[in-house]
Amino acid sequence: MQQPVDTGAAEQRVQKQRGFAPTLVHTDQVIREYPSGEGILRAVNNISLDIPERRLVCIKGRSGSGKTTLLNLIGGLDRPSSGAIWLDGDWISDLGESEVVTIRRDKIGFVFQTFGLIPILTATENVEIPLRLAKTPVDVRAERVEEVLEMVGLGERARHRPHELSGGEQQRVAIARALANRPKLLIADEPTGQLDLRTGRTIMQLMYRLVRETGLSAVVATHDPTLIDLADRVIELRDGELVSDSG
Amino acid sequence: MQSNGPTSHSSFRRFFALIGAPLRRRLGADPVMGSTFMVVILITAAAVAAIPIILNRVGDQGLFETLDNAFVTQRGINVELEGQLPRSGDAPLSTVTQHGDGYRDNLAESLQTIIEDTQWTVDSSRHNQLLDELEVATGGFQQYFQFRYQSGLDDQIELIEGREPEPTDPINLSEITDIPEDVEDAEVPLFEVKIGTGTAEIKELQIGDLIALLPDGDDRLNSGASRGYFESYLAVEIVGIFEPIAPDSDFWYSDYRTYETDIYTDPDQTIHYSMGIPAESVLEELQAMNDPGDWRYNWRFFVEPGSVAMTDTERTGSDLRSLSQNLGPYEQLAEMTPNEAARNMNVRTLLPTLLSGAERQYGLTSAVLSLVIAGIVTIGVALSGLLGALVASRRTPEIALMRSRGASPRQLSASQITEGIILAIPAALIGIVVASLLTNGSPLVDSVVAALSVSLVGVLALWLLTRRIWTVDLGSLMGRRADVPKGSGQRRVVVELMVVALAIAGIVLLRQRGVTTSATNEGIDPYVAAVPVLAGLATGIVAVRIFPWLARQLAKFAGRRPDVVPFLGLRRIAEPSLGRHLPLVVMILALGMAVFAGAIWYSIETPEPIVIEELTAEEAQELESARAGVNEAFQDGITQGFWLTIFMAGLYAGLAVICALALTAEERRRDVGYLRTMGATRDQALGLTMIEQIPSALLAGVIGVGFGGLLTWLIAPGLDIASLYPPEEQVVIGVNWLLASGQALGLILVAVIAAFGFAWIARRSDLTDVLRAGE
């Protein structure tokens, strides 16, 4: 059951913060509970945080700490049981399904541990999908695909299908796809989870570079401590609670 | 009985415990797949088990109707003897009964068992009735009179006037008024008779009327009589008039002259044939008059329509044909009558014709229902294969794990076969019970064999389609590389080309020379007989080749547009994938069978009338005989078979669509989950599911109708449906395109509803769960 939240006060706080440090995401006392057996599991417990623009933020924590749940909430894939989430001018926790879909399409890019590529499509076609979903004109679409594939260094592998690419290349295609609609926020859930350490670090470096070059913010969940040194800010979760925030 | 109860009960319990425990385990391990496989085997087994029961019933019912619809004279056996049986004192007619019984006792056993009753008639030779002057002057016509004895007559008539005939004294011809004047007066034997009301009415006779008769020299029965006999007048007095109690009863054996004068009229003349029943005690006197001339004895053996079983027709028909050729126990009768007379013996019956007609119709029904079985089994097996693909898809991680822990392909293979048998055999047994309940008949050995065979073939198909997951490279299996589309191997292309070439050659041969090996129509060429199945396979192969190409072209076109749903949906179905293409083949086969069955059903339900022009007497008799052989039981049997096919085809098509959706559900669910993270709406996800099913259903609709038309074109000429219909009706087998289009639309509708159902369920699933499952 979603709890009523004083969004007015929270918005004032966000606006105040935006005045001196542009905030892209704000979560206000967000709680997410799931029924579990006979009881209730609180996957995210009363988390309030701000994510500014142009930052690479890492969320770390062990398995089950609530990283994925928090990312899903920020990305509008899930709704909080209570609390509110603000994303680039919208209280997405209050919006209807269709508005959230639009925000996901236009403002957020997702990257998953398993890459989430459609195996029957080439790299180009995979990257085209969000542009097709946004009904981007064909000529603009072609330009944009070329641009993002070049950006992730896969211009020459554009005609290849996922199974013809290495794990790192597949993840780069996934990142290119996430960037295709020029989102403001990149959400990556364990993007290096299926990659070796070296490739994983390359992917993190790519995201770091993208944040710097394109002006987007990236929120990356990982429990790999060797990768988080590239982050601008590190948030640690434990049992659904925010236990540390370097920023 | 009581002592057996607990033992039987515990045996059943032990049996069910034996079967039940592994069955529960297997169903528990994968309830959806296990129960779907069981349902496919169950319905297929039920259908193939029902058909022998239907066929058996149709055979007996059809034969019964054939015989019951036939006239009693057509199904009865009439043995006629022209001669004179020995006369024996006080009860001369008892000899006739004895000889009839003796003849029957010496018939073949197959004939004795079908004879319900025996009756005889004993007819004298013909006499001319003497006409009076007035009649002669006005061009009077021939009026014949015969004496007749008939067994059991007294129970079938009621004397309404006068009395029973008795022996009486001779009479002087002068006492008879209505005779020509030139007949000399003489004392002649007088015989009292009783006549039927019909005879009395037609001949305007009353009690006490006298008729003068003179033996007819033209009657063959009189050919052996002495010359003096033809000048021996005799007289008849009407002493009784009787009425038949049931004039239309089978008792009369369509011979109504006993009670009613038969009037024969043609443009040149009118002739009356009348009969009178004299006293039994005057038989010897009457016979002595034309001795050594003949009398006519007819033994009528009534055949009970329900006593002949379809399984006995061959033997009965053979015995009847032998009887007609050899006159049966000829020697026995020959000893009882002068040899020259015994030559004039014959057996009249249409029973062999009726039996062979019923056999022909049964053979046709059997052939048609065999086609139905073949069609149902083919689709059922293809569906089992589809389930095998589904099992392979679902079990890949489990099998990969087992293989990585050391399970050998042989162990996994044996495990799969055992599991298949554990699921299939009980399903087949339940199918037999269902068939028995639905048809309200006891299962036959053929039903059990057919149902168990179906279950084993189903297990084999399941095993064949799952074996790739324990034979494929383990690395690929663990990396889920099975998802990766692969091009066709050269071997597969060669095999496919061979099947198509064989099918085309077979079609040409089948159309050129029919299903038999030679012009002599001896034996069936197995290659040509397999053409429908080959044609089905070839159609499926061509469809599977055309479909991705077509989908790719459409996807290219859709790719130029900004929308994602048509592009992605068409790209997905363009991929070579067993999970997508096997359902297409099943749908094509199912629709093809349904269209073929619908074509035959519609054709036999709407026969075209034929205008029969004026017939000769012989042609009319043949027509009547052909009409008598027609009955609705065989038509009903064939109709039931085709309805069963249409029903089963619909069921299979529905299952194929559901399996297709189930096969791709996981992949689609995962992809739709990722798409929704990119901003795809729920409606777009729904559209994606629909677009993946509708083109294949549309293509299956078009090719299935074409395949059904091809089957009809191939098989219809070999089906002699005409023998099931009266001669006035003609069955022209052809596809009713409106009906076929309706069936195709039905298939498409099933696909749309199933896709919508799946999409609706998927729509309700939580996105975070989907993504979590993807990982």
Coordinates of N, CA, C and O in Angstrom, one line a residue, chain B residues 288-401:
Chain B
A288 N -52.6 -86.1 -59.2 CA -52.7 -87.3 -60.1 C -53.3 -86.8 -61.5 O -52.9 -87.5 -62.5
M289 N -54.0 -85.8 -61.5 CA -54.6 -85.3 -62.8 C -53.5 -85.0 -63.8 O -53.6 -85.3 -65.0
N290 N -52.5 -84.2 -63.4 CA -51.5 -83.8 -64.4 C -50.2 -84.7 -64.3 O -49.2 -84.4 -65.0
D291 N -50.2 -85.7 -63.5 CA -49.1 -86.6 -63.4 C -48.8 -87.2 -64.8 O -49.8 -87.7 -65.4
P292 N -47.6 -87.3 -65.3 CA -46.3 -86.9 -64.7 C -46.0 -85.4 -65.0 O -44.8 -85.1 -65.1
G293 N -46.9 -84.6 -65.1 CA -46.6 -83.2 -65.2 C -46.1 -82.7 -63.8 O -46.1 -83.4 -62.9
D294 N -45.8 -81.4 -63.8 CA -45.1 -80.9 -62.6 C -46.1 -79.9 -61.8 O -47.0 -79.4 -62.3
W295 N -45.7 -79.8 -60.5 CA -46.2 -78.7 -59.7 C -45.0 -77.8 -59.3 O -43.9 -78.2 -59.5
R296 N -45.4 -76.7 -58.8 CA -44.2 -75.8 -58.4 C -44.2 -75.7 -56.9 O -45.2 -75.3 -56.3
Y297 N -43.0 -76.0 -56.3 CA -42.8 -75.9 -54.9 C -41.9 -74.8 -54.6 O -40.8 -74.7 -55.3
N298 N -42.3 -73.9 -53.8 CA -41.4 -72.8 -53.4 C -41.1 -72.9 -51.9 O -42.1 -72.8 -51.1
W299 N -39.9 -73.0 -51.5 CA -39.5 -72.9 -50.1 C -38.9 -71.5 -49.9 O -37.9 -71.2 -50.5
R300 N -39.5 -70.8 -49.0 CA -39.0 -69.4 -48.8 C -38.3 -69.4 -47.4 O -38.9 -69.6 -46.4
F301 N -37.1 -69.2 -47.5 CA -36.3 -69.1 -46.3 C -36.1 -67.6 -45.9 O -35.4 -66.8 -46.6
F302 N -36.8 -67.2 -44.8 CA -36.8 -65.8 -44.4 C -35.4 -65.5 -43.7 O -35.1 -66.2 -42.8
V303 N -34.8 -64.4 -44.1 CA -33.5 -64.1 -43.5 C -33.7 -62.9 -42.5 O -34.4 -61.9 -42.8
E304 N -33.3 -63.1 -41.3 CA -33.4 -62.1 -40.2 C -32.3 -61.1 -40.5 O -31.1 -61.4 -40.4
P305 N -32.7 -59.8 -40.7 CA -31.6 -58.8 -41.0 C -30.6 -58.6 -40.0 O -29.4 -58.4 -40.3
G306 N -31.0 -58.8 -38.7 CA -30.0 -58.6 -37.6 C -29.1 -59.8 -37.4 O -28.2 -59.7 -36.5
S307 N -29.3 -60.9 -38.1 CA -28.6 -62.1 -37.8 C -27.2 -62.1 -38.6 O -26.4 -63.0 -38.3
V308 N -27.0 -61.2 -39.5 CA -25.8 -61.3 -40.3 C -24.9 -60.2 -39.8 O -25.2 -59.1 -39.6
A309 N -23.7 -60.7 -39.4 CA -22.7 -59.7 -38.9 C -21.7 -59.4 -40.1 O -21.5 -60.2 -40.9
M310 N -21.2 -58.1 -40.0 CA -20.3 -57.7 -41.1 C -19.1 -58.6 -41.2 O -18.6 -58.9 -42.3
T311 N -18.7 -59.2 -40.1 CA -17.5 -60.0 -40.1 C -17.8 -61.4 -40.8 O -16.9 -62.1 -41.2
D312 N -19.1 -61.7 -41.0 CA -19.5 -63.0 -41.6 C -19.8 -62.9 -43.0 O -20.2 -63.9 -43.7
T313 N -19.9 -61.7 -43.5 CA -20.5 -61.5 -44.9 C -19.7 -62.2 -46.0 O -20.3 -62.8 -46.9
E314 N -18.4 -62.3 -45.8 CA -17.6 -62.9 -46.9 C -18.0 -64.4 -47.0 O -18.2 -64.9 -48.1
R315 N -18.1 -65.0 -45.8 CA -18.4 -66.5 -45.8 C -19.8 -66.7 -46.2 O -20.1 -67.6 -47.0
T316 N -20.7 -65.9 -45.7 CA -22.1 -66.1 -46.1 C -22.3 -65.8 -47.6 O -23.0 -66.6 -48.2
G317 N -21.7 -64.8 -48.1 CA -21.8 -64.5 -49.5 C -21.2 -65.6 -50.4 O -21.8 -66.0 -51.4
S318 N -20.1 -66.1 -49.9 CA -19.5 -67.2 -50.7 C -20.4 -68.5 -50.7 O -20.6 -69.1 -51.7
D319 N -21.0 -68.8 -49.5 CA -21.9 -69.9 -49.4 C -23.1 -69.7 -50.3 O -23.6 -70.7 -50.9
L320 N -23.6 -68.5 -50.3 CA -24.8 -68.2 -51.1 C -24.5 -68.3 -52.6 O -25.3 -68.9 -53.4
R321 N -23.3 -67.8 -53.0 CA -22.9 -68.0 -54.4 C -22.8 -69.4 -54.8 O -23.2 -69.9 -55.9
S322 N -22.2 -70.2 -53.9 CA -22.0 -71.6 -54.1 C -23.4 -72.3 -54.2 O -23.6 -73.1 -55.1
L323 N -24.3 -71.8 -53.4 CA -25.7 -72.4 -53.4 C -26.3 -72.1 -54.7 O -27.0 -73.0 -55.3
S324 N -26.2 -70.9 -55.2 CA -26.8 -70.5 -56.5 C -26.2 -71.3 -57.6 O -26.9 -71.6 -58.6
Q325 N -24.9 -71.6 -57.5 CA -24.3 -72.3 -58.6 C -24.6 -73.8 -58.6 O -24.9 -74.4 -59.6
N326 N -24.6 -74.4 -57.4 CA -24.8 -75.8 -57.3 C -26.2 -76.2 -56.8 O -26.4 -77.4 -56.6
L327 N -27.0 -75.3 -56.6 CA -28.4 -75.5 -56.1 C -28.4 -76.1 -54.8 O -29.3 -76.8 -54.4
G328 N -27.3 -76.0 -54.1 CA -27.3 -76.5 -52.7 C -27.3 -78.0 -52.6 O -26.8 -78.7 -53.5
P329 N -28.0 -78.5 -51.6 CA -28.0 -80.0 -51.5 C -29.0 -80.6 -52.5 O -30.0 -81.1 -52.2
Y330 N -28.5 -80.4 -53.8 CA -29.3 -80.8 -54.9 C -29.7 -82.3 -54.9 O -30.8 -82.7 -55.1
E331 N -28.7 -83.0 -54.5 CA -28.8 -84.5 -54.6 C -30.0 -84.9 -53.7 O -30.8 -85.8 -54.0
Q332 N -30.1 -84.3 -52.5 CA -31.1 -84.7 -51.6 C -32.5 -84.5 -52.2 O -33.3 -85.4 -52.1
L333 N -32.7 -83.3 -52.9 CA -34.0 -83.1 -53.5 C -34.2 -84.0 -54.7 O -35.3 -84.4 -55.0
A334 N -33.1 -84.1 -55.4 CA -33.1 -84.9 -56.7 C -33.7 -86.3 -56.4 O -34.3 -86.9 -57.2
E335 N -33.3 -86.8 -55.2 CA -33.8 -88.2 -54.9 C -35.3 -88.3 -54.6 O -35.9 -89.3 -54.7
M336 N -35.8 -87.1 -54.3 CA -37.2 -87.1 -53.9 C -38.2 -86.8 -55.1 O -39.3 -86.8 -54.9
T337 N -37.6 -86.5 -56.2 CA -38.5 -86.1 -57.3 C -37.9 -86.7 -58.6 O -36.7 -87.0 -58.7
P338 N -38.7 -86.9 -59.6 CA -38.2 -87.5 -60.8 C -37.1 -86.6 -61.4 O -37.2 -85.4 -61.3
N339 N -36.1 -87.2 -61.9 CA -34.9 -86.5 -62.3 C -35.2 -85.4 -63.3 O -34.6 -84.3 -63.2
E340 N -36.0 -85.7 -64.3 CA -36.3 -84.7 -65.3 C -36.9 -83.4 -64.7 O -36.7 -82.4 -65.2
A341 N -37.7 -83.6 -63.7 CA -38.3 -82.5 -63.1 C -37.3 -81.7 -62.2 O -37.4 -80.5 -62.2
A342 N -36.4 -82.4 -61.6 CA -35.5 -81.8 -60.7 C -34.6 -80.8 -61.5 O -33.9 -80.0 -60.9
R343 N -34.5 -81.0 -62.7 CA -33.7 -80.1 -63.5 C -34.2 -78.6 -63.4 O -33.5 -77.7 -63.5
N344 N -35.5 -78.6 -63.2 CA -36.2 -77.3 -63.1 C -36.1 -76.7 -61.7 O -37.2 -76.4 -61.2
M345 N -35.0 -76.7 -61.2 CA -34.9 -76.2 -59.8 C -34.0 -75.0 -59.8 O -33.0 -74.9 -60.6
N346 N -34.4 -74.0 -59.1 CA -33.5 -72.8 -59.0 C -33.6 -72.1 -57.6 O -34.5 -72.4 -56.9
V347 N -32.5 -71.4 -57.3 CA -32.5 -70.6 -56.1 C -32.5 -69.1 -56.4 O -31.8 -68.7 -57.3
R348 N -33.5 -68.5 -55.8 CA -33.6 -67.0 -56.1 C -33.3 -66.2 -54.8 O -34.0 -66.4 -53.8
T349 N -32.3 -65.4 -54.9 CA -32.1 -64.5 -53.8 C -31.2 -63.3 -54.2 O -30.3 -63.5 -55.1
L350 N -31.4 -62.2 -53.7 CA -30.5 -61.0 -53.9 C -29.5 -60.8 -52.8 O -28.8 -59.8 -52.7
L351 N -29.6 -61.8 -51.9 CA -28.7 -61.6 -50.7 C -27.3 -61.4 -51.0 O -26.6 -60.6 -50.4
P352 N -26.7 -62.2 -51.9 CA -25.3 -62.0 -52.2 C -25.0 -60.6 -52.7 O -24.0 -60.0 -52.4
T353 N -25.9 -60.1 -53.6 CA -25.8 -58.7 -54.1 C -25.8 -57.7 -53.0 O -25.0 -56.8 -52.9
L354 N -26.8 -58.0 -52.1 CA -27.0 -57.0 -50.9 C -25.7 -57.1 -50.0 O -25.2 -56.0 -49.6
L355 N -25.2 -58.3 -49.8 CA -24.1 -58.4 -48.9 C -22.8 -57.8 -49.6 O -22.1 -57.1 -48.9
S356 N -22.7 -58.0 -50.9 CA -21.5 -57.5 -51.5 C -21.6 -55.9 -51.6 O -20.6 -55.2 -51.5
G357 N -22.8 -55.5 -51.7 CA -23.0 -54.0 -51.7 C -22.7 -53.4 -50.4 O -22.0 -52.4 -50.3
A358 N -23.1 -54.1 -49.3 CA -22.8 -53.6 -48.0 C -21.3 -53.7 -47.7 O -20.7 -52.8 -47.1
E359 N -20.7 -54.8 -48.2 CA -19.3 -55.0 -48.0 C -18.5 -53.8 -48.7 O -17.5 -53.3 -48.2
R360 N -19.0 -53.5 -49.9 CA -18.3 -52.4 -50.7 C -18.5 -51.1 -49.9 O -17.5 -50.4 -49.8
Q361 N -19.7 -50.9 -49.4 CA -19.9 -49.6 -48.7 C -19.0 -49.6 -47.4 O -18.5 -48.6 -47.0
Y362 N -19.0 -50.8 -46.8 CA -18.2 -50.9 -45.5 C -16.7 -50.7 -45.9 O -16.0 -50.0 -45.1
G363 N -16.3 -51.3 -47.0 CA -14.9 -51.1 -47.4 C -14.6 -49.6 -47.6 O -13.5 -49.1 -47.2
L364 N -15.5 -48.9 -48.2 CA -15.4 -47.5 -48.5 C -15.3 -46.7 -47.2 O -14.4 -45.9 -47.0
T365 N -16.2 -47.1 -46.3 CA -16.3 -46.4 -45.0 C -15.0 -46.7 -44.3 O -14.4 -45.8 -43.7
S366 N -14.5 -48.0 -44.3 CA -13.3 -48.3 -43.7 C -12.1 -47.6 -44.2 O -11.3 -47.1 -43.5
A367 N -12.1 -47.5 -45.6 CA -11.0 -46.7 -46.2 C -11.0 -45.3 -45.8 O -9.9 -44.7 -45.5
V368 N -12.2 -44.7 -45.8 CA -12.3 -43.3 -45.4 C -11.9 -43.1 -43.9 O -11.1 -42.2 -43.6
L369 N -12.4 -44.0 -43.1 CA -12.0 -43.8 -41.7 C -10.5 -44.1 -41.4 O -9.9 -43.6 -40.5
S370 N -9.9 -45.0 -42.3 CA -8.5 -45.2 -42.2 C -7.7 -44.0 -42.5 O -6.7 -43.6 -41.9
L371 N -8.2 -43.3 -43.5 CA -7.6 -42.0 -43.9 C -7.7 -41.0 -42.7 O -6.8 -40.3 -42.4
V372 N -8.9 -41.1 -42.1 CA -9.1 -40.2 -40.9 C -8.1 -40.5 -39.9 O -7.4 -39.6 -39.3
I373 N -7.9 -41.8 -39.6 CA -6.9 -42.2 -38.6 C -5.5 -41.8 -39.0 O -4.8 -41.2 -38.1
A374 N -5.2 -42.0 -40.2 CA -3.9 -41.6 -40.7 C -3.6 -40.1 -40.5 O -2.6 -39.7 -40.0
G375 N -4.7 -39.3 -40.9 CA -4.6 -37.9 -40.7 C -4.4 -37.5 -39.3 O -3.5 -36.7 -38.9
I376 N -5.3 -38.1 -38.4 CA -5.2 -37.7 -37.0 C -3.9 -38.1 -36.4 O -3.3 -37.3 -35.6
V377 N -3.4 -39.3 -36.7 CA -2.2 -39.8 -36.1 C -1.0 -38.9 -36.6 O -0.1 -38.5 -35.8
T378 N -1.0 -38.6 -37.9 CA 0.1 -37.7 -38.4 C 0.1 -36.4 -37.7 O 1.2 -36.0 -37.2
I379 N -1.0 -35.8 -37.5 CA -1.0 -34.5 -36.8 C -0.7 -34.7 -35.3 O 0.1 -33.9 -34.8
G380 N -1.2 -35.7 -34.7 CA -0.9 -36.0 -33.3 C 0.6 -36.2 -33.1 O 1.1 -35.7 -32.1
V381 N 1.2 -37.0 -34.0 CA 2.6 -37.2 -33.9 C 3.4 -35.9 -34.1 O 4.4 -35.7 -33.3
A382 N 3.0 -35.1 -35.1 CA 3.7 -33.9 -35.3 C 3.6 -33.0 -34.0 O 4.5 -32.3 -33.6
L383 N 2.4 -33.1 -33.4 CA 2.2 -32.3 -32.2 C 3.0 -32.8 -31.0 O 3.6 -32.0 -30.2
S384 N 3.2 -34.1 -31.0 CA 4.1 -34.7 -30.0 C 5.5 -34.2 -30.2 O 6.2 -34.0 -29.2
G385 N 5.9 -34.2 -31.5 CA 7.2 -33.7 -31.8 C 7.4 -32.2 -31.3 O 8.4 -31.8 -30.8
L386 N 6.3 -31.5 -31.6 CA 6.3 -30.1 -31.1 C 6.5 -30.0 -29.6 O 7.2 -29.1 -29.1
L387 N 5.8 -30.9 -28.9 CA 5.9 -30.9 -27.5 C 7.4 -31.3 -27.1 O 7.9 -30.8 -26.1
G388 N 8.0 -32.2 -27.9 CA 9.3 -32.6 -27.7 C 10.2 -31.3 -27.8 O 11.1 -31.1 -26.9
A389 N 10.0 -30.5 -28.8 CA 10.8 -29.3 -28.9 C 10.6 -28.4 -27.7 O 11.5 -27.7 -27.2
L390 N 9.3 -28.3 -27.3 CA 9.0 -27.5 -26.1 C 9.7 -28.0 -24.8 O 10.3 -27.2 -24.1
V391 N 9.7 -29.4 -24.7 CA 10.4 -30.0 -23.6 C 11.9 -29.6 -23.6 O 12.5 -29.2 -22.6
A392 N 12.4 -29.8 -24.9 CA 13.9 -29.5 -25.0 C 14.2 -28.0 -24.6 O 15.2 -27.8 -23.9
S393 N 13.3 -27.2 -25.1 CA 13.5 -25.7 -24.7 C 13.4 -25.5 -23.2 O 14.3 -24.8 -22.7
R394 N 12.5 -26.1 -22.6 CA 12.3 -25.9 -21.1 C 13.4 -26.6 -20.3 O 13.7 -26.1 -19.2
R395 N 13.8 -27.7 -20.8 CA 14.7 -28.5 -20.0 C 16.2 -28.3 -20.2 O 17.0 -28.9 -19.7
T396 N 16.5 -27.4 -21.2 CA 17.9 -27.2 -21.5 C 18.8 -26.9 -20.3 O 19.8 -27.6 -20.1
P397 N 18.4 -26.0 -19.4 CA 19.3 -25.8 -18.3 C 19.4 -27.0 -17.4 O 20.5 -27.3 -16.9
E398 N 18.3 -27.7 -17.2 CA 18.3 -28.9 -16.3 C 19.2 -30.0 -16.9 O 20.0 -30.6 -16.2
I399 N 19.0 -30.2 -18.2 CA 19.8 -31.2 -18.9 C 21.3 -30.8 -18.9 O 22.2 -31.7 -18.7
A400 N 21.5 -29.5 -19.1 CA 22.9 -29.0 -19.1 C 23.6 -29.3 -17.8 O 24.7 -29.8 -17.7
L401 N 22.8 -29.1 -16.7 CA 23.4 -29.3 -15.4 C 23.6 -30.8 -15.2 O 24.7 -31.2 -14.7

